[in-house]
mmCIF file of C-alpha atoms in Angstrom:
data_model
loop_
_atom_site.group_PDB
_atom_site.id
_atom_site.type_symbol
_atom_site.label_atom_id
_atom_site.label_comp_id
_atom_site.label_asym_id
_atom_site.label_seq_id
_atom_site.Cartn_x
_atom_site.Cartn_y
_atom_site.Cartn_z
ATOM 1 C CA PRO A 1 85.131 84.259 22.201
ATOM 2 C CA LEU A 2 82.285 82.644 24.115
ATOM 3 C CA VAL A 3 83.971 79.233 24.127
ATOM 4 C CA GLY A 4 87.226 80.791 25.325
ATOM 5 C CA ALA A 5 85.416 82.679 28.093
ATOM 6 C CA LEU A 6 83.700 79.480 29.274
ATOM 7 C CA ALA A 7 87.042 77.656 29.269
ATOM 8 C CA ARG A 8 88.590 80.403 31.422
ATOM 9 C CA ILE A 9 85.662 80.258 33.862
ATOM 10 C CA LEU A 10 86.065 76.484 34.222
ATOM 11 C CA ALA A 11 89.801 76.932 34.805
ATOM 12 C CA TYR A 12 89.112 79.548 37.500
ATOM 13 C CA GLN A 13 86.582 77.252 39.168
ATOM 14 C CA ALA A 14 89.107 74.401 39.244
ATOM 15 C CA SER A 15 91.766 76.702 40.728
ATOM 16 C CA LEU A 16 89.355 77.925 43.403
ATOM 17 C CA SER A 17 88.294 74.362 44.265
ATOM 18 C CA ALA A 18 91.953 73.345 44.565
ATOM 19 C CA LEU A 19 92.718 76.358 46.779
ATOM 20 C CA GLU A 20 89.689 75.623 48.968
ATOM 21 C CA ALA A 21 90.765 71.975 49.412
ATOM 22 C CA GLU A 22 94.313 73.026 50.267
ATOM 23 C CA LEU A 23 93.129 75.601 52.827
ATOM 24 C CA LEU A 24 90.785 73.126 54.507
ATOM 25 C CA ALA A 25 93.580 70.545 54.602
ATOM 26 C CA ALA A 26 96.022 73.094 56.060
ATOM 27 C CA ASN A 27 93.490 74.122 58.714
ATOM 28 C CA GLN A 28 92.868 70.511 59.709
ATOM 29 C CA ALA A 29 96.604 69.825 59.946
ATOM 30 C CA HIS A 30 97.277 73.019 61.947
ATOM 31 C CA THR A 31 94.339 72.875 64.381
ATOM 32 C CA GLY A 32 93.770 69.119 64.555
ATOM 33 C CA ALA A 33 90.143 69.659 63.546
ATOM 34 C CA SER A 34 88.051 66.519 63.237
ATOM 35 C CA ASP A 35 86.439 65.434 59.976
ATOM 36 C CA ARG A 36 83.066 66.622 61.302
ATOM 37 C CA GLU A 37 84.486 70.035 62.155
ATOM 38 C CA THR A 38 86.009 70.282 58.682
ATOM 39 C CA GLU A 39 82.631 69.442 57.186
ATOM 40 C CA ARG A 40 81.016 72.227 59.214
ATOM 41 C CA LEU A 41 83.700 74.656 58.068
ATOM 42 C CA ALA A 42 83.209 73.618 54.430
ATOM 43 C CA GLY A 43 79.459 74.205 54.732
ATOM 44 C CA GLN A 44 79.582 77.335 56.868
ATOM 45 C CA HIS A 45 76.802 79.929 56.742
ATOM 46 C CA GLY A 46 74.409 77.209 55.633
ATOM 47 C CA LYS A 47 74.938 77.995 51.969
ATOM 48 C CA ARG A 48 75.960 74.454 51.060
ATOM 49 C CA SER A 49 74.131 71.187 51.502
ATOM 50 C CA LYS A 50 75.466 68.641 53.962
ATOM 51 C CA ARG A 51 76.285 66.359 51.064
ATOM 52 C CA GLU A 52 78.336 69.051 49.322
ATOM 53 C CA ALA A 53 80.124 69.958 52.548
ATOM 54 C CA LYS A 54 80.998 66.302 53.149
ATOM 55 C CA LYS A 55 82.313 65.999 49.600
ATOM 56 C CA LYS A 56 84.551 69.065 50.057
ATOM 57 C CA ALA A 57 85.837 67.723 53.390
ATOM 58 C CA ARG A 58 86.766 64.407 51.758
ATOM 59 C CA ARG A 59 88.423 66.300 48.928
ATOM 60 C CA SER A 60 90.523 68.311 51.377
ATOM 61 C CA LYS A 61 91.534 65.182 53.284
ATOM 62 C CA ALA A 62 92.745 63.543 50.070
ATOM 63 C CA VAL A 63 94.705 66.684 49.161
ATOM 64 C CA GLY A 64 96.166 66.714 52.671
ATOM 65 C CA ALA A 65 97.335 63.131 52.201
ATOM 66 C CA ASN A 66 98.718 63.859 48.732
ATOM 67 C CA PRO A 67 99.285 67.588 47.924
ATOM 68 C CA GLU A 68 99.949 66.701 44.264
ATOM 69 C CA LEU A 69 96.225 66.072 43.854
ATOM 70 C CA GLY A 70 95.539 69.749 44.572
ATOM 71 C CA SER A 71 98.135 70.798 42.020
ATOM 72 C CA ASP A 72 96.683 68.412 39.441
ATOM 73 C CA LEU A 73 93.223 69.898 40.012
ATOM 74 C CA ALA A 74 94.473 73.482 39.702
ATOM 75 C CA GLU A 75 96.405 72.681 36.522
ATOM 76 C CA GLY A 76 93.499 70.867 34.874
ATOM 77 C CA GLU A 77 95.031 67.382 34.983
ATOM 78 C CA LEU A 78 92.180 66.283 37.271
ATOM 79 C CA SER A 79 88.556 67.412 37.260
ATOM 80 C CA THR A 80 86.633 67.904 40.495
ATOM 81 C CA GLU A 81 84.597 64.772 39.658
ATOM 82 C CA GLN A 82 87.787 62.735 39.248
ATOM 83 C CA LEU A 83 89.247 64.100 42.483
ATOM 84 C CA ASP A 84 85.994 63.286 44.277
ATOM 85 C CA ALA A 85 86.241 59.685 43.013
ATOM 86 C CA ILE A 86 89.762 59.426 44.439
ATOM 87 C CA ALA A 87 88.727 61.119 47.689
ATOM 88 C CA GLY A 88 85.735 58.825 48.120
ATOM 89 C CA ALA A 89 87.875 55.735 47.615
ATOM 90 C CA SER A 90 90.508 57.160 49.954
ATOM 91 C CA SER A 91 87.958 57.623 52.742
ATOM 92 C CA LYS A 92 87.016 53.941 52.470
ATOM 93 C CA THR A 93 90.560 52.546 52.311
ATOM 94 C CA GLY A 94 92.262 54.379 55.156
ATOM 95 C CA GLY A 95 93.821 56.965 52.841
ATOM 96 C CA ASP A 96 95.515 54.422 50.549
ATOM 97 C CA ALA A 97 93.711 55.500 47.391
ATOM 98 C CA ALA A 98 94.976 59.097 47.645
ATOM 99 C CA ASN A 99 98.549 57.866 47.177
ATOM 100 C CA ASP A 100 98.007 54.992 44.772
ATOM 101 C CA LYS A 101 99.789 56.062 41.580
ATOM 102 C CA ASP A 102 98.152 53.419 39.392
ATOM 103 C CA LEU A 103 94.654 54.426 40.487
ATOM 104 C CA ILE A 104 95.364 58.137 40.050
ATOM 105 C CA SER A 105 96.899 57.568 36.615
ATOM 106 C CA GLY A 106 93.935 55.448 35.522
ATOM 107 C CA ILE A 107 91.440 58.050 36.701
ATOM 108 C CA LYS A 108 93.315 60.854 34.928
ATOM 109 C CA ASP A 109 92.948 58.868 31.714
ATOM 110 C CA SER A 110 89.209 58.258 32.218
ATOM 111 C CA ASN A 111 85.997 60.232 32.048
ATOM 112 C CA ALA A 112 83.858 60.944 35.121
ATOM 113 C CA ASP A 113 81.757 57.772 34.806
ATOM 114 C CA GLU A 114 84.811 55.553 34.319
ATOM 115 C CA SER A 115 86.520 57.283 37.257
ATOM 116 C CA ARG A 116 83.723 56.318 39.626
ATOM 117 C CA LYS A 117 83.870 52.742 38.334
ATOM 118 C CA LEU A 118 87.661 52.559 38.849
ATOM 119 C CA ALA A 119 87.354 54.003 42.351
ATOM 120 C CA LYS A 120 84.611 51.526 43.263
ATOM 121 C CA GLN A 121 86.692 48.639 41.946
ATOM 122 C CA TYR A 122 89.681 49.867 43.967
ATOM 123 C CA VAL A 123 87.611 49.883 47.154
ATOM 124 C CA ASP A 124 86.313 46.384 46.433
ATOM 125 C CA ASP A 125 89.829 45.095 45.790
ATOM 126 C CA HIS A 126 91.375 46.722 48.858
ATOM 127 C CA GLY A 127 88.573 46.474 51.384
ATOM 128 C CA GLY A 128 89.067 42.810 52.275
ATOM 129 C CA PRO A 129 86.332 40.160 52.520
ATOM 130 C CA SER A 130 85.419 40.923 56.137
ATOM 131 C CA GLY A 131 85.040 44.598 55.276
ATOM 132 C CA ARG A 132 82.733 43.700 52.407
ATOM 133 C CA GLU A 133 80.421 41.732 54.631
ATOM 134 C CA SER A 134 80.425 44.399 57.344
ATOM 135 C CA ARG A 135 79.218 46.956 54.810
ATOM 136 C CA HIS A 136 76.386 44.603 53.877
ATOM 137 C CA ALA A 137 75.482 44.105 57.548
ATOM 138 C CA ARG A 138 75.509 47.856 58.162
ATOM 139 C CA ARG A 139 73.239 48.543 55.200
ATOM 140 C CA ARG A 140 70.877 45.823 56.377
ATOM 141 C CA ARG A 141 70.746 47.446 59.803
ATOM 142 C CA LEU A 142 69.937 50.813 58.237
ATOM 143 C CA ARG A 143 67.234 49.445 55.928
ATOM 144 C CA LYS A 144 63.948 51.335 56.030
ATOM 145 C CA LEU A 145 61.023 52.552 53.978
ATOM 146 C CA SER A 146 59.899 56.135 54.434
ATOM 147 C CA ARG A 147 57.188 58.393 53.056
ATOM 148 C CA PHE A 148 57.649 62.106 52.466
ATOM 149 C CA THR A 149 56.675 65.029 50.264
ATOM 150 C CA THR A 150 59.074 66.276 47.608
ATOM 151 C CA GLU A 151 59.916 69.915 46.901
ATOM 152 C CA ASP A 152 57.478 69.731 43.970
ATOM 153 C CA GLY A 153 54.661 68.779 46.334
ATOM 154 C CA ALA A 154 54.420 65.153 45.179
ATOM 155 C CA ASP A 155 54.065 62.292 47.646
ATOM 156 C CA ALA A 156 57.006 59.871 47.603
ATOM 157 C CA ILE A 157 58.189 56.597 49.091
ATOM 158 C CA MET A 158 61.901 55.946 49.522
ATOM 159 C CA ALA A 159 63.508 52.570 50.202
ATOM 160 C CA GLN A 160 67.075 52.164 51.417
ATOM 161 C CA GLY A 161 68.929 49.020 52.330
ATOM 162 C CA ASP A 162 71.607 46.562 51.280
ATOM 163 C CA THR A 163 72.791 46.377 47.685
ATOM 164 C CA ALA A 164 71.670 42.792 47.061
ATOM 165 C CA SER A 165 68.019 43.232 48.079
ATOM 166 C CA ILE A 166 67.722 46.618 46.358
ATOM 167 C CA GLU A 167 69.133 45.034 43.196
ATOM 168 C CA GLU A 168 66.588 42.204 43.390
ATOM 169 C CA MET A 169 63.657 44.600 43.790
ATOM 170 C CA TRP A 170 64.934 46.918 41.052
ATOM 171 C CA ASN A 171 65.358 44.014 38.620
ATOM 172 C CA VAL A 172 61.749 42.926 39.179
ATOM 173 C CA LEU A 173 60.426 46.452 38.640
ATOM 174 C CA THR A 174 62.522 47.110 35.541
ATOM 175 C CA ALA A 175 61.382 43.807 34.038
ATOM 176 C CA ILE A 176 57.728 44.823 34.507
ATOM 177 C CA ALA A 177 58.460 48.345 33.221
ATOM 178 C CA ASP A 178 60.128 46.825 30.160
ATOM 179 C CA GLY A 179 56.918 44.935 29.447
ATOM 180 C CA LEU A 180 54.937 48.170 29.795
ATOM 181 C CA TYR A 181 57.343 49.858 27.356
ATOM 182 C CA ARG A 182 56.691 47.202 24.731
ATOM 183 C CA LYS A 183 52.955 47.333 25.443
ATOM 184 C CA ASP A 184 53.001 51.117 24.850
ATOM 185 C CA GLY A 185 54.628 50.661 21.439
ATOM 186 C CA GLY A 186 58.290 49.962 22.219
ATOM 187 C CA ARG A 187 60.788 50.845 19.525
ATOM 188 C CA ASP A 188 58.092 51.097 16.877
ATOM 189 C CA LEU A 189 56.933 54.365 18.472
ATOM 190 C CA ALA A 190 59.097 57.489 18.556
ATOM 191 C CA ALA A 191 60.401 58.241 22.064
ATOM 192 C CA GLY A 192 58.577 61.588 22.220
ATOM 193 C CA LYS A 193 55.225 59.949 21.437
ATOM 194 C CA HIS A 194 55.256 57.383 24.246
ATOM 195 C CA PRO A 195 52.395 57.952 26.713
ATOM 196 C CA ARG A 196 54.711 57.359 29.686
ATOM 197 C CA SER A 197 58.293 58.278 30.541
ATOM 198 C CA ARG A 198 60.677 55.638 31.882
ATOM 199 C CA GLY A 199 60.202 56.980 35.410
ATOM 200 C CA GLN A 200 56.429 56.800 35.053
ATOM 201 C CA ARG A 201 56.624 53.212 33.808
ATOM 202 C CA LEU A 202 58.759 52.264 36.812
ATOM 203 C CA TYR A 203 56.239 53.905 39.145
ATOM 204 C CA ASP A 204 53.357 52.050 37.483
ATOM 205 C CA ALA A 205 55.354 48.816 37.710
ATOM 206 C CA MET A 206 55.838 49.279 41.458
ATOM 207 C CA HIS A 207 52.169 50.129 41.939
ATOM 208 C CA GLN A 208 51.105 47.014 40.046
ATOM 209 C CA LYS A 209 53.496 44.793 41.959
ATOM 210 C CA LEU A 210 52.597 46.100 45.419
ATOM 211 C CA THR A 211 48.832 46.376 44.957
ATOM 212 C CA GLY A 212 48.318 43.367 42.706
ATOM 213 C CA THR A 213 46.415 45.471 40.182
ATOM 214 C CA GLY A 214 46.842 44.982 36.468
ATOM 215 C CA SER A 215 49.151 42.354 35.034
ATOM 216 C CA ASP A 216 52.675 42.559 36.409
ATOM 217 C CA THR A 217 53.896 40.421 33.531
ATOM 218 C CA ALA A 218 52.708 42.677 30.689
ATOM 219 C CA GLY A 219 54.904 40.638 28.375
ATOM 220 C CA SER A 220 57.937 41.253 30.599
ATOM 221 C CA ARG A 221 60.896 38.980 30.667
ATOM 222 C CA ARG A 222 62.119 37.213 33.752
ATOM 223 C CA PRO A 223 64.627 39.496 35.507
ATOM 224 C CA THR A 224 68.233 38.371 35.226
ATOM 225 C CA VAL A 225 70.757 38.700 38.042
ATOM 226 C CA VAL A 226 74.332 37.934 36.982
ATOM 227 C CA VAL A 227 76.778 36.829 39.681
ATOM 228 C CA THR A 228 80.432 35.994 39.069
ATOM 229 C CA ALA A 229 82.610 33.703 41.179
ATOM 230 C CA THR A 230 85.836 31.804 40.633
ATOM 231 C CA ILE A 231 86.071 28.025 40.620
ATOM 232 C CA SER A 232 88.466 28.143 43.581
ATOM 233 C CA ASP A 233 85.997 30.216 45.594
ATOM 234 C CA LEU A 234 83.170 27.810 44.895
ATOM 235 C CA PHE A 235 84.922 24.482 45.197
ATOM 236 C CA GLY A 236 88.282 25.204 46.805
ATOM 237 C CA ASP A 237 89.350 25.229 50.437
ATOM 238 C CA ASN A 238 87.992 28.692 51.198
ATOM 239 C CA PRO A 239 85.790 28.888 54.313
ATOM 240 C CA THR A 240 82.056 29.367 53.810
ATOM 241 C CA ASP A 241 81.561 31.613 56.835
ATOM 242 C CA GLN A 242 78.854 34.245 56.455
ATOM 243 C CA ASP A 243 81.510 36.959 56.888
ATOM 244 C CA ILE A 244 83.305 35.985 53.676
ATOM 245 C CA GLY A 245 82.238 37.429 50.326
ATOM 246 C CA LEU A 246 82.507 34.638 47.725
ATOM 247 C CA ALA A 247 81.160 36.383 44.661
ATOM 248 C CA ASP A 248 80.392 39.673 42.931
ATOM 249 C CA LEU A 249 76.984 40.934 41.866
ATOM 250 C CA VAL A 250 77.756 42.355 38.431
ATOM 251 C CA GLY A 251 77.087 46.083 38.283
ATOM 252 C CA THR A 252 77.083 46.616 42.058
ATOM 253 C CA GLY A 253 80.009 44.826 43.714
ATOM 254 C CA PRO A 254 80.755 42.156 46.357
ATOM 255 C CA LEU A 255 77.958 39.781 47.309
ATOM 256 C CA PRO A 256 77.820 38.405 50.887
ATOM 257 C CA ALA A 257 78.122 34.641 51.204
ATOM 258 C CA GLY A 258 74.704 34.268 52.824
ATOM 259 C CA VAL A 259 72.949 36.046 49.961
ATOM 260 C CA PHE A 260 75.016 34.131 47.404
ATOM 261 C CA SER A 261 73.907 30.830 48.964
ATOM 262 C CA ARG A 262 70.267 31.915 48.659
ATOM 263 C CA TYR A 263 70.800 32.754 44.979
ATOM 264 C CA LEU A 264 72.264 29.286 44.421
ATOM 265 C CA CYS A 265 69.120 27.714 45.879
ATOM 266 C CA ASN A 266 66.599 29.836 43.969
ATOM 267 C CA SER A 267 68.169 30.575 40.593
ATOM 268 C CA ASP A 268 68.993 29.044 37.267
ATOM 269 C CA ILE A 269 72.721 28.372 37.203
ATOM 270 C CA ILE A 270 74.424 29.127 33.882
ATOM 271 C CA GLY A 271 78.088 28.221 33.745
ATOM 272 C CA ILE A 272 80.337 30.247 31.478
ATOM 273 C CA ILE A 273 83.979 29.382 30.932
ATOM 274 C CA PHE A 274 86.011 31.972 29.061
ATOM 275 C CA GLY A 275 88.286 30.266 26.601
ATOM 276 C CA GLY A 276 89.153 30.021 22.935
ATOM 277 C CA ASN A 277 86.945 26.946 22.439
ATOM 278 C CA GLY A 278 83.771 28.309 24.007
ATOM 279 C CA GLN A 279 81.686 27.573 20.906
ATOM 280 C CA PRO A 280 78.339 28.961 22.202
ATOM 281 C CA LEU A 281 80.038 32.371 22.419
ATOM 282 C CA TRP A 282 81.442 32.348 18.888
ATOM 283 C CA GLN A 283 78.737 32.468 16.200
ATOM 284 C CA GLY A 284 80.659 33.946 13.260
ATOM 285 C CA ARG A 285 78.064 35.129 10.744
ATOM 286 C CA GLN A 286 75.589 32.330 11.452
ATOM 287 C CA THR A 287 73.367 34.782 13.323
ATOM 288 C CA LYS A 288 73.159 38.566 13.589
ATOM 289 C CA THR A 289 71.677 38.840 17.078
ATOM 290 C CA ALA A 290 73.720 37.936 20.157
ATOM 291 C CA THR A 291 72.464 34.840 21.969
ATOM 292 C CA ARG A 292 71.404 34.872 25.610
ATOM 293 C CA ALA A 293 74.597 33.021 26.523
ATOM 294 C CA GLN A 294 76.649 35.688 24.771
ATOM 295 C CA LEU A 295 74.734 38.490 26.500
ATOM 296 C CA VAL A 296 75.304 36.927 29.931
ATOM 297 C CA ALA A 297 78.997 36.510 29.091
ATOM 298 C CA LEU A 298 79.188 40.185 28.065
ATOM 299 C CA ILE A 299 77.558 41.219 31.337
ATOM 300 C CA ALA A 300 80.079 39.140 33.285
ATOM 301 C CA ARG A 301 82.980 40.600 31.292
ATOM 302 C CA ASP A 302 81.976 44.262 30.819
ATOM 303 C CA GLY A 303 79.779 44.813 33.877
ATOM 304 C CA GLY A 304 77.734 47.525 32.144
ATOM 305 C CA CYS A 305 77.955 50.012 29.296
ATOM 306 C CA VAL A 306 81.623 50.211 28.326
ATOM 307 C CA ARG A 307 81.199 53.858 27.334
ATOM 308 C CA CYS A 308 79.195 55.451 30.184
ATOM 309 C CA ASN A 309 79.019 52.642 32.796
ATOM 310 C CA ALA A 310 75.207 52.430 32.700
ATOM 311 C CA HIS A 311 73.758 49.338 34.397
ATOM 312 C CA HIS A 312 73.803 46.190 32.293
ATOM 313 C CA ARG A 313 70.005 45.899 32.473
ATOM 314 C CA ASP A 314 69.823 48.933 30.143
ATOM 315 C CA CYS A 315 72.416 47.587 27.687
ATOM 316 C CA GLU A 316 72.507 45.769 24.364
ATOM 317 C CA ALA A 317 75.144 43.754 22.533
ATOM 318 C CA HIS A 318 77.009 45.955 20.054
ATOM 319 C CA HIS A 319 79.056 44.662 17.120
ATOM 320 C CA LEU A 320 82.459 46.380 17.103
ATOM 321 C CA THR A 321 82.311 46.014 13.313
ATOM 322 C CA PRO A 322 78.649 46.341 12.261
ATOM 323 C CA TRP A 323 77.031 43.260 10.755
ATOM 324 C CA ALA A 324 75.977 45.155 7.621
ATOM 325 C CA ALA A 325 79.317 46.954 7.101
ATOM 326 C CA PRO A 326 81.542 45.991 4.137
ATOM 327 C CA ALA A 327 83.986 44.381 6.614
ATOM 328 C CA LYS A 328 81.137 42.032 7.655
ATOM 329 C CA GLY A 329 81.165 42.014 11.459
ATOM 330 C CA GLN A 330 80.815 38.693 13.256
ATOM 331 C CA THR A 331 78.731 37.719 16.282
ATOM 332 C CA ASN A 332 81.623 36.529 18.446
ATOM 333 C CA ILE A 333 82.135 37.318 22.120
ATOM 334 C CA ASP A 334 85.460 39.039 21.404
ATOM 335 C CA THR A 335 83.898 41.237 18.694
ATOM 336 C CA LEU A 336 80.960 42.363 20.858
ATOM 337 C CA ALA A 337 80.662 44.901 23.675
ATOM 338 C CA LEU A 338 77.896 46.110 25.977
ATOM 339 C CA LEU A 339 76.444 49.542 25.202
ATOM 340 C CA CYS A 340 73.395 51.216 26.734
ATOM 341 C CA ILE A 341 70.661 52.216 24.305
ATOM 342 C CA ASP A 342 71.697 55.893 24.209
ATOM 343 C CA CYS A 343 75.402 55.130 23.636
ATOM 344 C CA HIS A 344 74.466 52.471 21.080
ATOM 345 C CA HIS A 345 72.543 55.015 19.009
ATOM 346 C CA PHE A 346 75.282 57.637 19.474
ATOM 347 C CA VAL A 347 78.065 55.338 18.240
ATOM 348 C CA HIS A 348 76.109 54.365 15.125
ATOM 349 C CA GLU A 349 74.746 57.830 14.329
ATOM 350 C CA GLN A 350 78.171 59.466 14.722
ATOM 351 C CA HIS A 351 79.862 56.717 12.652
ATOM 352 C CA LEU A 352 82.223 55.715 15.454
ATOM 353 C CA THR A 353 83.767 52.406 16.404
ATOM 354 C CA LEU A 354 84.988 51.065 19.749
ATOM 355 C CA TYR A 355 88.426 49.746 20.605
ATOM 356 C CA GLN A 356 90.222 48.734 23.790
ATOM 357 C CA GLN A 357 93.331 50.364 25.196
ATOM 358 C CA THR A 358 95.777 48.676 27.532
ATOM 359 C CA GLY A 359 94.052 47.981 30.830
ATOM 360 C CA ARG A 360 90.713 47.135 29.150
ATOM 361 C CA ARG A 361 89.652 50.776 28.817
ATOM 362 C CA TRP A 362 87.289 51.328 25.898
ATOM 363 C CA ARG A 363 87.647 54.318 23.585
ATOM 364 C CA THR A 364 85.945 55.512 20.387
ATOM 365 C CA ARG A 365 87.400 56.600 17.058
ATOM 366 C CA ALA A 366 86.006 57.465 13.645
ATOM 367 C CA ALA A 367 84.912 54.377 11.730
ATOM 368 C CA THR A 368 86.614 53.600 8.434
ATOM 369 C CA PRO A 369 84.515 53.150 5.267
ATOM 370 C CA GLN A 370 84.895 49.378 5.680
ATOM 371 C CA GLU A 371 83.451 49.672 9.214
ATOM 372 C CA THR A 372 80.504 51.891 8.223
ATOM 373 C CA PRO A 373 77.190 50.210 7.302
ATOM 374 C CA PRO A 374 74.995 51.680 4.562
ATOM 375 C CA PRO A 375 72.337 54.176 5.742
ATOM 376 C CA ARG A 376 68.969 52.764 6.684
ATOM 377 C CA PRO A 377 66.054 53.718 4.427
ATOM 378 C CA PRO A 378 63.555 56.160 6.007
ATOM 379 C CA LYS A 379 60.207 54.877 7.212
ATOM 380 C CA PRO A 380 57.320 55.516 4.790
ATOM 381 C CA ASP A 381 55.344 57.549 7.359
ATOM 382 C CA GLY A 382 58.319 59.806 8.058
ATOM 383 C CA ASN A 383 58.470 58.918 11.761
ATOM 384 C CA ARG A 384 61.839 58.087 13.150
ATOM 385 C CA ASN A 385 62.153 54.478 14.114
ATOM 386 C CA HIS A 386 64.656 53.044 16.549
ATOM 387 C CA PRO A 387 65.361 49.494 15.390
ATOM 388 C CA LYS A 388 67.623 47.450 17.572
ATOM 389 C CA ARG A 389 71.185 48.142 16.526
ATOM 390 C CA GLU A 390 73.762 45.363 16.366
#
C-alpha cells in the first residue's frame, strides 16, 4: 500500500508540473510576457528560488514550443528531470531541441544523468564553432573569486570561470587529494574509517597548493587532461582562428582553439588511433589490469562513467566479462568500459553485466553463471576491503 501511495503521489506531482508548464506557456502566448516576466510569475510570492523559477520558465517555454512535451510529462513518459534537460538544451539552441524527435526519443529512453549528457551533446553539436568560442569568452569575462559565509556558518571561497581553466585547477586538486587518500590508507581502510571525507581531502589539497604548506605531491599522480580532435581538424584546411573550436575536452565539451594551442605546447601528446589493429589496446589475457593507453582510450571513447556519467577522473576500467569468471574476460579495449568506483562496486556486488544498445547506450542485465566470478574470501580481521575491481 505504501509503495502504491508513493507512486500515486509522484504521478500527481508530474501532472501538476505539466499543468503549471502549460499554464505558464499559455499566459506567455496570450499576454506576450517576456521570459523574465514568466520567471517572476513562476517564482511569485517569493516561495521559490530564482534558480527554480528559471527552470520552470524554461520548462514552460519548451512546452509552448512543443505541447506534446507537457502531455508526455503528465502521462509519465517524461520525468521533470528529463523535460528540464530538453528545456535547457532548447534555450541554448533557439528552440530547436524542443522539437527534435531524435533527442526527445533518446532522452525518454535514458535516465536523468544520461539525459543531461545527451542534452549537452546536442547543444555542442548544434551550437556551431563560433557559438562555442563565444561561450568561452563570456565565461572568461565573468570569472571571479569570491568569499562568503555559508548557511551553516562556515567561511567559503567560490571560483567561477571558463570550463578549461576550472578543469585544469580541479585536475590538480583531485590529483593531490588522491595522494592524500592513499596516504590515509586508501582501499586498505574501510570507507567509514577514513579520517577525512573526499570533500575534506579536496579542501586540504587546495590549502596545501595555495599556501605551499605540506607536500602537494603526497604520492599523487600527475593530473591527466584528455582532449580529442580529428586528424582533419589538426592537419586539414580548417582555419586556426581563435574563434574556432578545434577539439573537445573530454567530460566537459568544446575546447577553444587558443586553449587547445596552449595544451599542445605544454602537454605530453599521446596519439590514439581506433582500429582493429591497435595492438596496445588489445591485451587478451596477457594482463589483468588495463594499461594507461587503454585507460586514455576509454576516456576518449566513453567520456565518463557509462552508467551514471560521473567524471572520468573518478572512473576505473571495468571488464564486461570479469577476468576471474568462468568465461575468462579479456583486457581488450572493446571488452572494457569506464565505471566510477561506486558503479563499479554496484555492478559486481549485484552480479550484473553491461551491454550496449543501439546508439551506444549502456544498460545492465543479470550476469550469467559463466559471467559471474567466484566470491572473494573475507579478510582475516573481518573488515571489509575494497580491492580494485576489474
